[in-house]
Short mmCIF file of C-alpha atoms in Angstrom, two decimals:
data_model
loop_
_atom_site.label_atom_id
_atom_site.label_comp_id
_atom_site.label_asym_id
_atom_site.label_seq_id
_atom_site.Cartn_x
_atom_site.Cartn_y
_atom_site.Cartn_z
CA UNK H 1308 42.69 -37.05 25.68
CA UNK H 1309 40.57 -37.98 22.64
CA UNK H 1310 36.88 -37.28 22.17
CA UNK H 1311 34.21 -38.33 24.61
CA UNK H 1312 31.54 -39.91 22.42
CA UNK H 1313 27.99 -39.98 23.76
CA UNK H 1314 25.09 -42.25 22.80
CA UNK H 1315 21.75 -40.78 23.85
CA UNK H 1316 18.60 -42.74 24.71
CA UNK H 1317 15.08 -41.49 25.52
CA UNK H 1318 16.30 -38.26 23.96
CA UNK H 1319 12.98 -36.41 23.76
CA UNK H 1320 13.62 -33.10 22.04
CA UNK H 1321 17.18 -33.07 23.28
CA UNK H 1322 17.45 -30.82 26.35
CA UNK H 1323 19.84 -33.21 28.14
CA UNK H 1324 21.81 -33.78 24.95
CA UNK H 1325 22.23 -30.07 24.28
CA UNK H 1326 23.87 -29.62 27.67
CA UNK H 1327 26.38 -32.35 26.84
CA UNK H 1328 26.95 -31.10 23.29
CA UNK H 1329 27.88 -27.69 24.65
CA UNK H 1330 30.22 -29.17 27.27
CA UNK H 1331 32.86 -30.80 25.03
CA UNK H 1332 31.03 -34.09 24.41
CA UNK H 1333 30.62 -35.51 20.92
CA UNK H 1334 27.01 -36.62 20.56
CA UNK H 1335 27.12 -39.37 17.95
CA UNK H 1336 23.84 -41.34 18.29
CA UNK H 1337 20.27 -40.38 19.24
CA UNK H 1338 17.38 -42.71 20.10
CA UNK H 1339 13.82 -41.45 20.67
CA UNK H 1340 10.77 -43.61 19.99
CA UNK H 1341 8.17 -40.83 19.67
CA UNK H 1342 8.33 -39.49 16.08
CA UNK H 1343 7.14 -35.95 16.89
CA UNK H 1344 9.80 -35.56 19.59
CA UNK H 1345 12.51 -36.81 17.26
CA UNK H 1346 11.40 -34.45 14.50
CA UNK H 1347 11.51 -31.60 17.00
CA UNK H 1348 15.01 -32.72 17.98
CA UNK H 1349 16.15 -32.55 14.34
CA UNK H 1350 14.42 -29.22 13.81
CA UNK H 1351 15.95 -27.54 16.83
CA UNK H 1352 19.45 -28.77 15.98
CA UNK H 1353 19.14 -27.45 12.45
CA UNK H 1354 18.07 -24.07 13.81
CA UNK H 1355 21.03 -24.10 16.21
CA UNK H 1356 23.45 -25.04 13.45
CA UNK H 1357 24.42 -28.41 15.02
CA UNK H 1358 25.47 -31.22 12.71
CA UNK H 1359 23.60 -34.52 12.39
CA UNK H 1360 24.94 -37.15 14.82
CA UNK H 1361 27.67 -39.37 13.36
CA UNK H 1362 25.53 -42.52 13.59
CA UNK H 1363 22.26 -40.75 12.97
CA UNK H 1364 18.84 -40.90 14.57
CA UNK H 1365 16.76 -43.90 15.65
CA UNK H 1366 13.08 -44.04 16.58
CA UNK H 1367 12.71 -47.70 17.59
CA UNK H 1368 12.18 -49.06 21.09
CA UNK H 1369 15.39 -49.22 23.09
CA UNK H 1370 14.58 -52.87 23.75
CA UNK H 1371 15.42 -53.68 20.12
CA UNK H 1372 19.06 -52.87 20.82
CA UNK H 1373 19.40 -55.74 23.26
CA UNK H 1374 19.60 -58.40 20.52
CA UNK H 1375 19.62 -59.09 16.80
CA UNK H 1376 20.61 -56.70 14.04
CA UNK H 1377 20.07 -53.57 16.14
CA UNK H 1378 22.37 -54.88 18.86
CA UNK H 1379 25.06 -55.69 16.27
CA UNK H 1380 24.71 -52.25 14.69
CA UNK H 1381 24.99 -50.39 17.98
CA UNK H 1382 27.83 -52.62 19.18
CA UNK H 1383 29.76 -51.93 15.99
CA UNK H 1384 29.29 -48.17 16.39
CA UNK H 1385 30.63 -48.35 19.94
CA UNK H 1386 33.57 -50.48 18.86
CA UNK H 1387 34.37 -47.97 16.16
CA UNK H 1388 34.63 -45.23 18.79
CA UNK H 1389 36.83 -47.46 20.95
CA UNK H 1390 39.09 -48.18 17.95
CA UNK H 1391 39.46 -44.43 17.49
CA UNK H 1392 40.51 -44.28 21.17
CA UNK H 1393 37.51 -42.25 22.23
CA UNK H 1394 35.74 -42.56 25.55
CA UNK H 1395 32.18 -43.85 25.18
CA UNK H 1396 29.24 -42.85 27.36
CA UNK H 1397 25.49 -43.49 27.48
CA UNK H 1398 23.14 -40.76 28.67
CA UNK H 1399 19.41 -41.02 29.21
CA UNK H 1400 16.42 -40.37 31.40
CA UNK H 1401 13.87 -43.19 30.97
CA UNK H 1402 10.24 -41.97 31.01
CA UNK H 1403 9.25 -41.44 34.61
CA UNK H 1404 5.43 -41.22 35.09
CA UNK H 1405 5.38 -44.62 36.79
CA UNK H 1406 7.67 -43.30 39.55
CA UNK H 1407 6.37 -39.74 39.75
CA UNK H 1408 4.38 -38.79 42.83
CA UNK H 1409 1.95 -36.89 40.62
CA UNK H 1410 1.98 -39.50 37.84
CA UNK H 1411 0.76 -43.04 37.31
CA UNK H 1412 2.82 -44.46 40.18
CA UNK H 1413 2.81 -48.00 38.72
CA UNK H 1414 6.47 -48.48 39.48
CA UNK H 1415 8.68 -51.04 37.79
CA UNK H 1416 5.67 -52.92 36.37
CA UNK H 1417 4.33 -49.95 34.41
CA UNK H 1418 5.05 -49.61 30.70
CA UNK H 1419 7.35 -46.67 31.36
CA UNK H 1420 8.78 -48.12 34.55
CA UNK H 1421 10.02 -51.17 32.67
CA UNK H 1422 12.15 -48.93 30.45
CA UNK H 1423 14.47 -48.10 33.35
CA UNK H 1424 15.25 -51.79 33.67
CA UNK H 1425 15.80 -52.10 29.92
CA UNK H 1426 18.19 -49.12 29.96
CA UNK H 1427 20.15 -50.82 32.74
CA UNK H 1428 20.18 -54.06 30.73
CA UNK H 1429 21.59 -52.18 27.74
CA UNK H 1430 24.31 -50.55 29.81
CA UNK H 1431 25.18 -53.88 31.42
CA UNK H 1432 25.38 -55.65 28.06
CA UNK H 1433 27.25 -53.06 25.99
CA UNK H 1434 29.44 -51.81 28.85
CA UNK H 1435 30.25 -48.21 27.88
CA UNK H 1436 33.03 -46.41 29.74
CA UNK H 1437 30.46 -44.39 31.70
CA UNK H 1438 26.76 -43.60 31.82
CA UNK H 1439 24.25 -41.11 33.16
CA UNK H 1440 20.82 -42.22 34.39
CA UNK H 1441 18.35 -39.44 35.22
CA UNK H 1442 14.92 -39.82 36.82
CA UNK H 1443 12.34 -38.27 39.15
CA UNK H 1444 12.72 -37.97 42.91
CA UNK H 1445 9.93 -40.55 43.39
CA UNK H 1446 12.38 -43.27 42.35
CA UNK H 1447 14.61 -42.11 45.21
CA UNK H 1448 12.14 -41.15 47.93
CA UNK H 1449 9.16 -43.50 47.56
CA UNK H 1450 9.88 -46.69 49.50
CA UNK H 1451 8.76 -49.30 46.98
CA UNK H 1452 10.30 -47.41 44.06
CA UNK H 1453 13.52 -46.97 46.03
CA UNK H 1454 13.73 -50.74 46.39
CA UNK H 1455 13.57 -51.07 42.60
CA UNK H 1456 16.18 -48.32 42.22
CA UNK H 1457 18.53 -50.19 44.56
CA UNK H 1458 17.94 -53.34 42.49
CA UNK H 1459 18.98 -51.45 39.36
CA UNK H 1460 22.13 -50.22 41.08
CA UNK H 1461 22.99 -53.73 42.24
CA UNK H 1462 22.62 -55.03 38.69
CA UNK H 1463 24.91 -52.30 37.41
CA UNK H 1464 27.49 -52.96 40.11
CA UNK H 1465 27.44 -56.68 39.38
CA UNK H 1466 27.95 -55.85 35.70
CA UNK H 1467 31.17 -54.06 36.51
CA UNK H 1468 30.27 -50.43 37.21
CA UNK H 1469 31.22 -48.23 40.12
CA UNK H 1470 28.42 -45.83 40.99
CA UNK H 1471 27.71 -42.51 42.61
CA UNK H 1472 24.38 -40.70 42.79
CA UNK H 1473 22.75 -37.62 44.21
CA UNK H 1474 19.33 -36.02 44.38
CA UNK H 1475 19.81 -32.58 42.86
CA UNK H 1476 17.51 -29.64 42.40
CA UNK H 1477 17.49 -27.68 39.15
CA UNK H 1478 17.48 -24.39 41.01
CA UNK H 1479 20.99 -25.19 42.30
CA UNK H 1480 22.26 -24.85 38.72
CA UNK H 1481 20.51 -21.56 37.95
CA UNK H 1482 17.21 -22.90 36.58
CA UNK H 1483 14.19 -20.78 37.66
CA UNK H 1484 12.37 -23.87 38.84
CA UNK H 1485 11.95 -26.09 41.91
CA UNK H 1486 12.60 -29.47 40.30
CA UNK H 1487 14.23 -32.44 42.07
CA UNK H 1488 15.92 -35.15 40.00
CA UNK H 1489 18.01 -38.19 40.83
CA UNK H 1490 21.25 -38.39 38.83
CA UNK H 1491 23.16 -41.68 38.79
CA UNK H 1492 26.69 -41.66 37.34
CA UNK H 1493 28.51 -44.90 36.65
CA UNK H 1494 32.04 -45.69 35.49
CA UNK H 1495 33.19 -48.99 34.06
CA UNK H 1496 35.42 -50.68 36.64
CA UNK H 1497 37.98 -51.63 33.99
CA UNK H 1498 39.00 -47.97 33.98
CA UNK H 1499 39.22 -47.54 37.72
CA UNK H 1500 42.43 -48.42 39.53
CA UNK H 1501 41.01 -47.38 42.90
CA UNK H 1502 37.50 -48.57 43.84
CA UNK H 1503 36.96 -45.43 45.92
CA UNK H 1504 37.76 -43.09 43.01
CA UNK H 1505 34.16 -41.92 42.69
CA UNK H 1506 34.33 -40.52 46.21
CA UNK H 1507 36.09 -37.62 44.50
CA UNK H 1508 33.17 -36.94 42.17
CA UNK H 1509 32.37 -33.30 42.90
CA UNK H 1510 28.62 -32.80 42.59
CA UNK H 1511 29.04 -29.18 43.64
CA UNK H 1512 31.46 -28.28 40.83
CA UNK H 1513 28.87 -26.43 38.76
CA UNK H 1514 26.24 -25.69 41.40
CA UNK H 1515 25.63 -21.97 41.71
CA UNK H 1516 23.32 -22.03 44.71
CA UNK H 1517 22.57 -23.96 47.86
CA UNK H 1518 18.94 -25.02 47.59
CA UNK H 1519 18.25 -24.76 51.32
CA UNK H 1520 19.54 -21.21 51.32
CA UNK H 1521 17.52 -20.32 48.23
CA UNK H 1522 14.28 -21.79 49.53
CA UNK H 1523 14.69 -20.00 52.87
CA UNK H 1524 14.83 -16.55 51.26
CA UNK H 1525 11.84 -14.21 51.69
CA UNK H 1526 10.33 -14.77 48.25
CA UNK H 1527 7.08 -12.91 47.55
CA UNK H 1528 3.96 -14.86 48.35
CA UNK H 1529 0.50 -14.71 46.87
CA UNK H 1530 -0.28 -11.31 45.43
CA UNK H 1531 -3.95 -10.51 45.12
CA UNK H 1532 -3.30 -7.52 42.84
CA UNK H 1533 -2.21 -8.99 39.56
CA UNK H 1534 -0.60 -5.80 38.32
CA UNK H 1535 0.74 -4.57 41.62
CA UNK H 1536 3.81 -6.71 42.34
CA UNK H 1537 7.20 -5.20 42.92
CA UNK H 1538 10.49 -7.02 42.73
CA UNK H 1539 12.45 -7.52 45.94
CA UNK H 1540 15.95 -6.22 45.34
CA UNK H 1541 17.81 -8.60 47.67
CA UNK H 1542 16.62 -11.78 45.93
CA UNK H 1543 18.55 -13.50 43.10
CA UNK H 1544 16.71 -12.11 40.08
CA UNK H 1545 18.25 -14.71 37.77
CA UNK H 1546 16.07 -17.35 39.45
CA UNK H 1547 12.82 -15.56 38.71
CA UNK H 1548 10.28 -16.13 35.99
CA UNK H 1549 10.40 -12.48 34.94
CA UNK H 1550 14.19 -12.56 34.47
CA UNK H 1551 13.97 -15.55 32.12
CA UNK H 1552 10.98 -14.19 30.19
CA UNK H 1553 13.02 -11.04 29.57
CA UNK H 1554 16.30 -12.87 28.91
CA UNK H 1555 14.70 -15.12 26.28
CA UNK H 1556 12.59 -12.31 24.79
CA UNK H 1557 9.57 -14.59 24.96
CA UNK H 1558 7.19 -12.09 23.34
CA UNK H 1559 9.29 -12.16 20.16
CA UNK H 1560 10.05 -15.88 20.22
CA UNK H 1561 8.67 -18.02 17.34
CA UNK H 1562 6.83 -20.22 19.87
CA UNK H 1563 5.13 -17.29 21.63
CA UNK H 1564 1.97 -17.89 19.57
CA UNK H 1565 1.75 -21.48 20.80
CA UNK H 1566 -0.71 -21.59 23.67
CA UNK H 1567 -3.94 -23.33 24.57
CA UNK H 1568 -7.07 -21.20 24.28
CA UNK H 1569 -9.47 -22.19 27.05
CA UNK H 1570 -12.96 -23.28 26.08
CA UNK H 1571 -14.01 -22.74 29.66
CA UNK H 1572 -12.42 -21.47 32.84
CA UNK H 1573 -11.46 -18.04 31.57
CA UNK H 1574 -13.18 -16.36 34.48
CA UNK H 1575 -11.22 -18.61 36.83
CA UNK H 1576 -8.01 -17.50 35.13
CA UNK H 1577 -8.88 -13.92 35.99
CA UNK H 1578 -9.35 -14.41 39.72
CA UNK H 1579 -6.42 -16.65 40.66
CA UNK H 1580 -3.86 -14.48 42.41
CA UNK H 1581 -0.32 -14.08 41.18
CA UNK H 1582 1.88 -16.63 42.91
CA UNK H 1583 -0.95 -18.94 44.00
CA UNK H 1584 0.49 -22.39 43.22
CA UNK H 1585 -1.26 -24.17 46.07
CA UNK H 1586 -3.61 -26.27 43.95
CA UNK H 1587 -2.99 -29.32 41.78
CA UNK H 1588 -4.03 -27.36 38.70
CA UNK H 1589 -4.37 -23.72 37.73
CA UNK H 1590 -1.12 -22.60 39.31
CA UNK H 1591 -0.38 -18.93 38.63
CA UNK H 1592 3.32 -18.17 38.43
CA UNK H 1593 4.83 -15.16 40.15
CA UNK H 1594 6.98 -12.76 38.18
CA UNK H 1595 9.52 -12.39 40.97
CA UNK H 1596 9.75 -15.98 42.11
CA UNK H 1597 10.87 -19.26 40.60
CA UNK H 1598 8.39 -21.66 39.00
CA UNK H 1599 7.15 -24.94 40.45
CA UNK H 1600 8.22 -28.04 38.51
CA UNK H 1601 7.54 -27.62 34.79
CA UNK H 1602 4.96 -30.37 34.48
CA UNK H 1603 2.19 -29.67 32.02
CA UNK H 1604 0.34 -32.99 31.96
CA UNK H 1605 -2.15 -34.71 34.26
CA UNK H 1606 -4.39 -31.63 34.20
CA UNK H 1607 -1.71 -29.41 35.70
CA UNK H 1608 -2.06 -25.95 34.21
CA UNK H 1609 0.40 -23.10 34.79
CA UNK H 1610 -0.90 -19.58 34.26
CA UNK H 1611 0.93 -16.46 33.18
CA UNK H 1612 1.80 -14.25 36.18
CA UNK H 1613 -0.42 -11.31 35.16
CA UNK H 1614 -2.38 -12.29 32.05
CA UNK H 1615 -5.58 -14.39 32.10
CA UNK H 1616 -4.14 -17.28 30.11
CA UNK H 1617 -1.91 -20.31 30.26
CA UNK H 1618 1.78 -19.81 29.70
CA UNK H 1619 2.83 -20.30 26.10
CA UNK H 1620 5.52 -22.60 24.68
CA UNK H 1621 8.17 -19.87 24.54
CA UNK H 1622 7.59 -19.13 28.23
CA UNK H 1623 7.74 -22.83 29.13
CA UNK H 1624 11.06 -23.17 27.26
CA UNK H 1625 12.42 -20.20 29.22
CA UNK H 1626 11.39 -21.82 32.51
CA UNK H 1627 13.38 -24.88 31.39
CA UNK H 1628 16.36 -22.50 30.93
CA UNK H 1629 16.74 -23.27 27.22
CA UNK H 1630 18.78 -20.81 25.13
CA UNK H 1631 16.58 -18.13 23.57
CA UNK H 1632 17.34 -19.42 20.06
CA UNK H 1633 15.99 -22.90 20.85
CA UNK H 1634 12.59 -23.45 19.26
CA UNK H 1635 10.10 -26.20 18.47
CA UNK H 1636 8.56 -26.71 15.01
CA UNK H 1637 5.25 -25.12 14.03
CA UNK H 1638 3.88 -28.48 12.87
CA UNK H 1639 4.21 -30.10 16.31
CA UNK H 1640 0.93 -30.34 18.21
CA UNK H 1641 0.49 -28.15 21.27
CA UNK H 1642 0.04 -31.24 23.43
CA UNK H 1643 3.34 -32.70 22.25
CA UNK H 1644 5.14 -29.38 22.63
CA UNK H 1645 4.18 -29.06 26.27
CA UNK H 1646 4.76 -32.75 26.92
CA UNK H 1647 8.29 -32.73 25.53
CA UNK H 1648 9.09 -29.57 27.48
CA UNK H 1649 7.76 -31.02 30.73
CA UNK H 1650 9.61 -34.31 30.15
CA UNK H 1651 12.92 -32.63 29.38
CA UNK H 1652 15.90 -32.11 31.65
CA UNK H 1653 16.36 -28.37 32.25
CA UNK H 1654 19.19 -27.18 30.04
CA UNK H 1655 21.30 -25.55 32.76
CA UNK H 1656 20.98 -28.67 34.92
CA UNK H 1657 22.10 -30.88 32.03
CA UNK H 1658 24.99 -28.54 31.24
CA UNK H 1659 26.07 -28.45 34.88
CA UNK H 1660 26.05 -32.24 35.15
CA UNK H 1661 27.85 -32.57 31.79
CA UNK H 1662 30.62 -30.18 32.84
CA UNK H 1663 31.02 -32.04 36.13
CA UNK H 1664 31.31 -35.39 34.33
CA UNK H 1665 33.75 -33.92 31.81
CA UNK H 1666 36.03 -32.58 34.56
CA UNK H 1667 35.99 -35.95 36.34
CA UNK H 1668 36.90 -37.87 33.18
CA UNK H 1669 39.56 -35.36 32.20
CA UNK H 1670 41.20 -35.49 35.62
CA UNK H 1671 41.14 -39.25 36.04
CA UNK H 1672 41.29 -41.03 32.69
CA UNK H 1673 43.62 -40.85 29.74
CA UNK H 1674 43.36 -43.24 26.85
#
């Protein structure tokens, strides 16, 4: 089997892409409209020793690739991969605030919501061999957003793709975080001899845990003594905040100095108990428990388990299960650092999905 070439859209700082890069995929094109995110992407890849994508980086709107010179350019790149007998895939998670329960909730008519439709249009027009579409659980569980999601699936099916999807939780893949995401996988029907082939897609291939089992464990609750917690030996330590802070050596990480200094609220930081995540904002993490969803916008503030401060960028990267040598550039604003982290697909989730897709392609297709 030849290479599996991946074209990435809405790439952010590349958490999803890194999972695919480290799972035998050849990432050959990157599109991210926000300049600071794209610069962070380039910076992190240079630090990790990863080569520049074959067809480079793009920071224009994805909509520009639907027609004109940009469409011709992208189409030619794809055709070049086909001529080299490589499989071609699209991966991307369109911005999701318009579908997020805690976000803008404007749905398909919001500026970000429209991008999901544009991504589907691009897939339908350029017809890669396969694609990944990632988004928030609100697109799956909220009634009016679910109707839009089903419309997107119908458009993809009518364009010649067989589909399979699942709502997954990051914690199932070893991420120390309760984070639901919908993953939609599609395969071009020209490759599929049997329409029911995707029934064999094994979502559990790289899952390490059953989420219901994990969430039913006796995790420590709110601890009113910030320095008095003790780990519970029978719990999976690798799903705890403390494990990942230690694993990634966050105190020595280049981004450990990147944190917001409160102008007010310091006294409030001191009195919120370890593990109290009951409020919309000012959630204090627990050392010996997993984190709530890494979402650092809309006034949601996550506090260090025992120190009277917000978590820093190094700690946020650890909660997203990034490798310890992944870092963001000094020049990037704090706001953009936390935004790109919160927007990103947790690394171990992306790697688990990538390995599952790779196995499926390897087992079923030979070109």
